mmCIF file of C-alpha atoms and ligand atoms in Angstrom:
data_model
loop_
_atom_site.group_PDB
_atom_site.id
_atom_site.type_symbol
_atom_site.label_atom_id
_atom_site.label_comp_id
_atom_site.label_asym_id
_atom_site.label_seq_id
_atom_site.Cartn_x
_atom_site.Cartn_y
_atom_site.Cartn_z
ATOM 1 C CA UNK A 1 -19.072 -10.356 -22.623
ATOM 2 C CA UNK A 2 -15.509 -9.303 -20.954
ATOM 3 C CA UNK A 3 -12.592 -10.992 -21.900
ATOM 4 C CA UNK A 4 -10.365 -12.335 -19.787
ATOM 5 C CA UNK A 5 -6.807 -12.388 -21.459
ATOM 6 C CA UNK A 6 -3.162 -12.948 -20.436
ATOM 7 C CA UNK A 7 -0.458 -11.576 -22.789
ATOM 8 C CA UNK A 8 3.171 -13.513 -22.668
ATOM 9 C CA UNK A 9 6.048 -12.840 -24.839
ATOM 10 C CA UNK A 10 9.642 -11.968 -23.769
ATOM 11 C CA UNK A 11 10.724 -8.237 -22.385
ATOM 12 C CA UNK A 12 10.679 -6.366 -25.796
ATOM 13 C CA UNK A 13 8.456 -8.514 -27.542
ATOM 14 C CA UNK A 14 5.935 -5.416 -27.887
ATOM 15 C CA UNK A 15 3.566 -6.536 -25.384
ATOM 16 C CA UNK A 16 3.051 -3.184 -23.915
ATOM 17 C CA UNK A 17 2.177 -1.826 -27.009
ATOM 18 C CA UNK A 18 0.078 -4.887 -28.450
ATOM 19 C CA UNK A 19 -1.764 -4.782 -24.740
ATOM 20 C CA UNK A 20 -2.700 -1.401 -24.897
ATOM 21 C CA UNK A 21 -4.316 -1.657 -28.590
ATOM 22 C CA UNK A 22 -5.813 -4.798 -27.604
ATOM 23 C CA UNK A 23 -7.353 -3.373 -24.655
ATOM 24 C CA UNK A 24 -8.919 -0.788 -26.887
ATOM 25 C CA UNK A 25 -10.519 -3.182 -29.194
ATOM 26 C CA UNK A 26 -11.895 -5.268 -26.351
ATOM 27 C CA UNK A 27 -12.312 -2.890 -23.698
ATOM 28 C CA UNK A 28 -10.909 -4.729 -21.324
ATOM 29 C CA UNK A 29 -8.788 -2.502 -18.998
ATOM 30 C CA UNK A 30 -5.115 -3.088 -19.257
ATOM 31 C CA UNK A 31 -3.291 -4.453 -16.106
ATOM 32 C CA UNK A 32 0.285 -3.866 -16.531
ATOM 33 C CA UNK A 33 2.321 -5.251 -13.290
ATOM 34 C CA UNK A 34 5.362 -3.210 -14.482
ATOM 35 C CA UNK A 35 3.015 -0.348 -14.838
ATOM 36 C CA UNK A 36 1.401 -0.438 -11.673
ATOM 37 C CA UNK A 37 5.300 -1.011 -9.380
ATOM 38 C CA UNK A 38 6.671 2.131 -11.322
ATOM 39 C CA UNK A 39 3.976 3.916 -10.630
ATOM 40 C CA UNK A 40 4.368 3.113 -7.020
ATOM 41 C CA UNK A 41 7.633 3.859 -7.688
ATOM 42 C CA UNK A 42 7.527 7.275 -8.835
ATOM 43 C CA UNK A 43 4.496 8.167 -6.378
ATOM 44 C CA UNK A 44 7.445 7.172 -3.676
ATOM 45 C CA UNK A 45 4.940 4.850 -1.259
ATOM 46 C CA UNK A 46 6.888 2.517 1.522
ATOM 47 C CA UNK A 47 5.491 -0.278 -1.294
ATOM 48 C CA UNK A 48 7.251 1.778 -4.469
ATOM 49 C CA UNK A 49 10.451 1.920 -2.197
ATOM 50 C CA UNK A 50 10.661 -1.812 -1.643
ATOM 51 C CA UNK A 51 9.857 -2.591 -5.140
ATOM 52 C CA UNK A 52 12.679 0.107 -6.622
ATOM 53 C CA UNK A 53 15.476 -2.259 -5.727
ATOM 54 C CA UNK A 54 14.286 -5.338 -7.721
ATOM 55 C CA UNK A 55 12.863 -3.430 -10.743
ATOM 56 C CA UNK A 56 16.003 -1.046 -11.044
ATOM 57 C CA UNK A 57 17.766 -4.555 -11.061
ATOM 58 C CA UNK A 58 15.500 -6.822 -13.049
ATOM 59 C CA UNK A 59 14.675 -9.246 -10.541
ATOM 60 C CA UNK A 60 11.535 -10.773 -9.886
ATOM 61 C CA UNK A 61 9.477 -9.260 -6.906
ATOM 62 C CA UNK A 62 8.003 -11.802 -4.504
ATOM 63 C CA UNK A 63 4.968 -14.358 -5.733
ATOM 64 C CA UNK A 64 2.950 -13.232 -2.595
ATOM 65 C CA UNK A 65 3.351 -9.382 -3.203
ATOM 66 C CA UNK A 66 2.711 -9.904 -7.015
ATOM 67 C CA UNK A 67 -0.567 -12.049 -6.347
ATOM 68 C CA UNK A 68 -1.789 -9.931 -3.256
ATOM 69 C CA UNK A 69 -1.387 -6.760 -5.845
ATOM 70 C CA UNK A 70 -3.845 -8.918 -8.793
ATOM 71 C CA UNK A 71 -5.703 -10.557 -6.265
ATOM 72 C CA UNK A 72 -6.812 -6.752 -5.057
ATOM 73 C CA UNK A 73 -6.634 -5.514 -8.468
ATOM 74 C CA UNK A 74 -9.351 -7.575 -9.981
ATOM 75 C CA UNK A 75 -12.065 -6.438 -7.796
ATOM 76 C CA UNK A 76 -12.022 -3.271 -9.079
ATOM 77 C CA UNK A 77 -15.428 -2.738 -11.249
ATOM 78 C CA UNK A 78 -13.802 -1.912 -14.040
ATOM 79 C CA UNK A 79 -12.632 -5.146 -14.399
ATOM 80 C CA UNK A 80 -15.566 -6.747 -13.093
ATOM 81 C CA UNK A 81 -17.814 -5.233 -15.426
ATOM 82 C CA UNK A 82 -15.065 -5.815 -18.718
ATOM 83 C CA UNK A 83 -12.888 -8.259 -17.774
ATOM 84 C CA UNK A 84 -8.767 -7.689 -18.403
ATOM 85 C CA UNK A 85 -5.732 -7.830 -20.561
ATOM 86 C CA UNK A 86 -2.818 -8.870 -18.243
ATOM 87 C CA UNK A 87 0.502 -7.690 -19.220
ATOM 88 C CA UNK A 88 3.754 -8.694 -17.517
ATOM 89 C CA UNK A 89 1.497 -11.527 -15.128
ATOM 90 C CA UNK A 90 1.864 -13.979 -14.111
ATOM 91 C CA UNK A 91 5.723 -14.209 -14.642
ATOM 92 C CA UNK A 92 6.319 -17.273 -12.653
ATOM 93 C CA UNK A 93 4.453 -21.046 -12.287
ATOM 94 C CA UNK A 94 3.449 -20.027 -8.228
ATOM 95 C CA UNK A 95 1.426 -16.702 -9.954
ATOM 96 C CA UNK A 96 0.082 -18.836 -13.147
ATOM 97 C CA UNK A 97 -1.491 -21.356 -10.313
ATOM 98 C CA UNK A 98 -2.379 -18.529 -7.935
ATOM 99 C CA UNK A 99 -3.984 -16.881 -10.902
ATOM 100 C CA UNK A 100 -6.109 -19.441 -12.551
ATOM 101 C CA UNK A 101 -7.150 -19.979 -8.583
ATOM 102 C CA UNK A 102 -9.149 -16.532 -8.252
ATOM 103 C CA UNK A 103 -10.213 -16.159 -11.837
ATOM 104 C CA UNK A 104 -10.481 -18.290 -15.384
ATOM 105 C CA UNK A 105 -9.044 -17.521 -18.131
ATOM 106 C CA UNK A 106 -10.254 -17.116 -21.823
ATOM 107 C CA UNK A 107 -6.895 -17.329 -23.285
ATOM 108 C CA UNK A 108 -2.948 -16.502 -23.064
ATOM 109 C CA UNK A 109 -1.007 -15.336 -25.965
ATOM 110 C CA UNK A 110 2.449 -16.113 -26.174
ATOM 111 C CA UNK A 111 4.036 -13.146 -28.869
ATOM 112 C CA UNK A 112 6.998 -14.762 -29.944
ATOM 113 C CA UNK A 113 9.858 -12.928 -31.068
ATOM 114 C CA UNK A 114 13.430 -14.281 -30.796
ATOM 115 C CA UNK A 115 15.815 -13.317 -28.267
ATOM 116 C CA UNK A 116 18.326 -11.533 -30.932
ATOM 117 C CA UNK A 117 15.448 -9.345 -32.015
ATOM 118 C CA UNK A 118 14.359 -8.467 -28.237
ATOM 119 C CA UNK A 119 18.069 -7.454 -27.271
ATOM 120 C CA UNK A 120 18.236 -5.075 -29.816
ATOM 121 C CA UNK A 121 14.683 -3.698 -29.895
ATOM 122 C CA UNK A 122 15.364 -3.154 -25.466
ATOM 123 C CA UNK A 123 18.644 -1.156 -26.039
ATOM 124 C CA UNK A 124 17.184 1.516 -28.154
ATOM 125 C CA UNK A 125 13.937 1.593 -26.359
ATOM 126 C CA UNK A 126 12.720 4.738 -24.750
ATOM 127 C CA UNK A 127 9.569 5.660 -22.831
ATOM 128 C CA UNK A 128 7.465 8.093 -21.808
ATOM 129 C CA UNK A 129 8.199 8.559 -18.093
ATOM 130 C CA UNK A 130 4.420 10.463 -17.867
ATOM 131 C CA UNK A 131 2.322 7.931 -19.610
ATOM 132 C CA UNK A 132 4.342 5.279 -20.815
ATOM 133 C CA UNK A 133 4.007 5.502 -24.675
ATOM 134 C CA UNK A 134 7.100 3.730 -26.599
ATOM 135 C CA UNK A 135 9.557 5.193 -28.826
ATOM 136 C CA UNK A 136 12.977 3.822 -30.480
ATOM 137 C CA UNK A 137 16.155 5.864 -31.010
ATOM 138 C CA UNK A 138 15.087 4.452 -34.564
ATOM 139 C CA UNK A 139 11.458 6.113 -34.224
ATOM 140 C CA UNK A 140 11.720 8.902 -31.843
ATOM 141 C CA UNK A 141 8.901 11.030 -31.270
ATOM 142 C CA UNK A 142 8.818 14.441 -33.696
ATOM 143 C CA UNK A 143 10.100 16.556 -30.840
ATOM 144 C CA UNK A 144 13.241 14.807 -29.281
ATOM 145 C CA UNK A 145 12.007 13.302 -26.130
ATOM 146 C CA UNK A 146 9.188 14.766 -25.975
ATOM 147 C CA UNK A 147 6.142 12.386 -25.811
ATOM 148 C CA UNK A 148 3.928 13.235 -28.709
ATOM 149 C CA UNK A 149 0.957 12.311 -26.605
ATOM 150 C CA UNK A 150 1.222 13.743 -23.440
ATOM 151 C CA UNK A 151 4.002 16.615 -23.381
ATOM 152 C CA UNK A 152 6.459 14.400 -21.158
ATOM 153 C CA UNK A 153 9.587 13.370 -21.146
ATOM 154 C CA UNK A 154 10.921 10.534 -23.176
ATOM 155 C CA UNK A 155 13.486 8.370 -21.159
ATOM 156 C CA UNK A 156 15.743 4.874 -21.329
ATOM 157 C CA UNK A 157 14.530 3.293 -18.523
ATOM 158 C CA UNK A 158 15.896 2.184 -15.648
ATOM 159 C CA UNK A 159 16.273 -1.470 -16.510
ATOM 160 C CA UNK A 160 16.679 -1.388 -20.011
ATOM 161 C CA UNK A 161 20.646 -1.648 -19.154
ATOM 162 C CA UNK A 162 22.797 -4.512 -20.896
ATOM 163 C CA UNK A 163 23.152 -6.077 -17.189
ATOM 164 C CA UNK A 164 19.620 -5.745 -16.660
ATOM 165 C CA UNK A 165 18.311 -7.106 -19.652
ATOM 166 C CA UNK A 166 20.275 -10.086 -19.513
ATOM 167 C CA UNK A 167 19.125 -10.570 -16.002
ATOM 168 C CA UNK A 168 15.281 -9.866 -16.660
ATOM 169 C CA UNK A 169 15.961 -12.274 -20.023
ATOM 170 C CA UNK A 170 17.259 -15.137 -17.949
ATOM 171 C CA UNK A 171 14.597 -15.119 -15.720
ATOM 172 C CA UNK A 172 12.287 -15.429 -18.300
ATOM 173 C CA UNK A 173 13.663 -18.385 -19.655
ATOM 174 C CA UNK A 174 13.970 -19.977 -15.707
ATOM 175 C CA UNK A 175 10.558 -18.490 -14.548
ATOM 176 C CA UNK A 176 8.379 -17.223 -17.004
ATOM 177 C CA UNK A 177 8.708 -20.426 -20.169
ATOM 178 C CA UNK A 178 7.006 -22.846 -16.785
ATOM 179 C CA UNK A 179 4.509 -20.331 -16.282
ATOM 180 C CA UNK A 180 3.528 -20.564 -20.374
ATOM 181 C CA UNK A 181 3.845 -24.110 -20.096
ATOM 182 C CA UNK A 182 1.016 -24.542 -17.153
ATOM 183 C CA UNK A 183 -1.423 -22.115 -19.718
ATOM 184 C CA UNK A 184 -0.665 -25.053 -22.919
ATOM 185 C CA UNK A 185 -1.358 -27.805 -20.224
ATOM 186 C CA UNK A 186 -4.941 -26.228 -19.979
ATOM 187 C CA UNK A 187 -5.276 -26.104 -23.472
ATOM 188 C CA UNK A 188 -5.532 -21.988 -22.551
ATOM 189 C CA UNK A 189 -2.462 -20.881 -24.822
ATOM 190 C CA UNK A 190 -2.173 -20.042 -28.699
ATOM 191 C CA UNK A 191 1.659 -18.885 -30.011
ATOM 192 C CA UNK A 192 1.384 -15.870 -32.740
ATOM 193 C CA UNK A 193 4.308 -14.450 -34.892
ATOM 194 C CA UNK A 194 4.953 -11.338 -33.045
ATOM 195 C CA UNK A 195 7.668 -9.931 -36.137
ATOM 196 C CA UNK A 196 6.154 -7.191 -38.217
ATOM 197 C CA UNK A 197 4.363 -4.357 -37.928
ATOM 198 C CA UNK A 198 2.140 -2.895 -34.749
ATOM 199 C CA UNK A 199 -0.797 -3.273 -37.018
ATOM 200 C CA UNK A 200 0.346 -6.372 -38.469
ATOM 201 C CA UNK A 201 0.757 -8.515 -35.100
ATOM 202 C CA UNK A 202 -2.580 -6.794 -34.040
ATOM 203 C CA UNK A 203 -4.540 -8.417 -36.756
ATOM 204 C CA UNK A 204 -2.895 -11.609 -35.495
ATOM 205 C CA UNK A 205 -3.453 -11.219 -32.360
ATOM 206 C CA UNK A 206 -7.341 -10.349 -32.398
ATOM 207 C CA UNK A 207 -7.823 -13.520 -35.166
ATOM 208 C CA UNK A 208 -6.530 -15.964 -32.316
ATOM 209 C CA UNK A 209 -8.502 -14.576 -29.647
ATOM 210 C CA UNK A 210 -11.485 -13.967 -31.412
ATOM 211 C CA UNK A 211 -11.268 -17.847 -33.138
ATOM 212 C CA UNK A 212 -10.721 -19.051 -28.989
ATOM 213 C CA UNK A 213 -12.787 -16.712 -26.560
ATOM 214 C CA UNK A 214 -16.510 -16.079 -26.594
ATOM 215 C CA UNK A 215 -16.139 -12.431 -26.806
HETATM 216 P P1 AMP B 301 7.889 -5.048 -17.008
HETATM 217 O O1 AMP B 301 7.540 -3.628 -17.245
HETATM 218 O O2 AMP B 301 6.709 -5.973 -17.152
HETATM 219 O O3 AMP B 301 9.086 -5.505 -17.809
HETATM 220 O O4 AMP B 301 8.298 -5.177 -15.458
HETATM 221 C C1 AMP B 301 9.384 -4.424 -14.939
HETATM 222 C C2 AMP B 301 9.892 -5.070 -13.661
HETATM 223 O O5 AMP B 301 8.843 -5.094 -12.664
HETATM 224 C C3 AMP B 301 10.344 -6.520 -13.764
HETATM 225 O O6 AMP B 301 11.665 -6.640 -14.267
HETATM 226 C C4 AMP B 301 10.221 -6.984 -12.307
HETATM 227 O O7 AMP B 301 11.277 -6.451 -11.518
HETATM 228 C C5 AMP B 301 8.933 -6.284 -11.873
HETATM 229 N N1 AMP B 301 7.746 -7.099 -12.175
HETATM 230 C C6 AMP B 301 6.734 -6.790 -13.052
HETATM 231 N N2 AMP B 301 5.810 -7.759 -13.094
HETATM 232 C C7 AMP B 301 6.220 -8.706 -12.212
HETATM 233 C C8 AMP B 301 5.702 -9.975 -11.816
HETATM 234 N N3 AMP B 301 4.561 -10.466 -12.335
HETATM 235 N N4 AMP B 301 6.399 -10.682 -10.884
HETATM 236 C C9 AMP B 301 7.541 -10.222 -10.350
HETATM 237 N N5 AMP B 301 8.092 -9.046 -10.685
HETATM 238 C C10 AMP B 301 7.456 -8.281 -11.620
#
């Protein structure tokens, strides 16, 4: 059966990288909203254009846009046939409602890792501006900035500035914690531990969702 899964946690928490192993195990495709506006973004569509001035400064783009993109998005067979891991949405209570209004939910994760830990691990993060894949200054990939994967080139992005981190932290804490709190109303959320290794959190992550969802 497809899951249907929402993954929380703060910028940095290592929800990319938790999303896209956990869309392996399940295959469930993995909808990043991040993903899909700097994509738009780099393809330079009117869309990518508007959306370059409140990624570039870490504000939130508009409830309506962000649902219209999801509500679209999940129509797709892909996800019809498998379901979806949502990364980065819904980041605000008017997208939790607007969500849980054109699809239920199995479950939300919330990865928690502490703010101290998530301002470090954002100011030495780099990324693969081709296909996204995460490196550290601490773990770079074996040829500097070049993505072991896919040949591209390894970049700080945009946002992942000490003005824009703060910004995209505090609205986390303003938009995002009413958002998690509407999924534990439900009964829809489960917290796990997200310190330790990839693998580590992983294992955690797939024991929750497989004790909650019928998968
Ligand atoms: P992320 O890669 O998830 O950290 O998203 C990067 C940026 O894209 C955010 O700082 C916002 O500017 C924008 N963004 C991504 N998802 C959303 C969303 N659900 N609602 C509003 N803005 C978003």
């Amino acid at each position: 059966m497809a899951v249907k899964l929402v993954l929380f946690g703060r910028q940095g928490a290592g929800k990319g990288t938790q999303s896209v192993l956990l869309s392996k195990h399940y295959g469930a495709p993995h909808i990043s909203t991040g993903d899909m506006l700097r994509e738009a973004m780099a393809e330079g569509t009117d869309f990518g254009r508007q959306a370059q001035q409140y990624v570039d400064s870490g504000a939130l783009l508009p409830d309506e846009i962000m649902l219209g993109l999801i509500t679209e998005r999940v129509t797709h067979d892909d996800v019809v046939a498998n379901g979806f891991l949502l990364d980065g949405f819904p980041r605000t209570i008017g997208q939790a409602r607007g969500l849980l209004d054109i699809t239920p939910i199995d479950l939300a994760v919330n990865l928690e890792v502490p703010r101290e830990t998530v301002l470090e691990r954002l100011s030495s993060r780099r990324v693969c501006q081709d296909c996204g894949a995460i490196y550290s200054t601490a773990l770079p990939p074996a040829s500097p900035w070049t993505c072991d994967n896919c040949g591209g080139e390894v970049v700080q992005r945009a946002d992942d500035t000490p003005e824009a981190i703060n910004k995209r932290l505090e609205a986390y804490e303003r938009d995002t914690l009413p958002a998690i709190a509407l999924f534990a109303e439900r009964g829809l959320l489960v917290e796990v531990d997200g310190l330790g290794q990839p693998d580590e959190v992983l294992g955690r992550l797939i024991d929750a969702v497989d004790a909650r969802a019928t998968v």
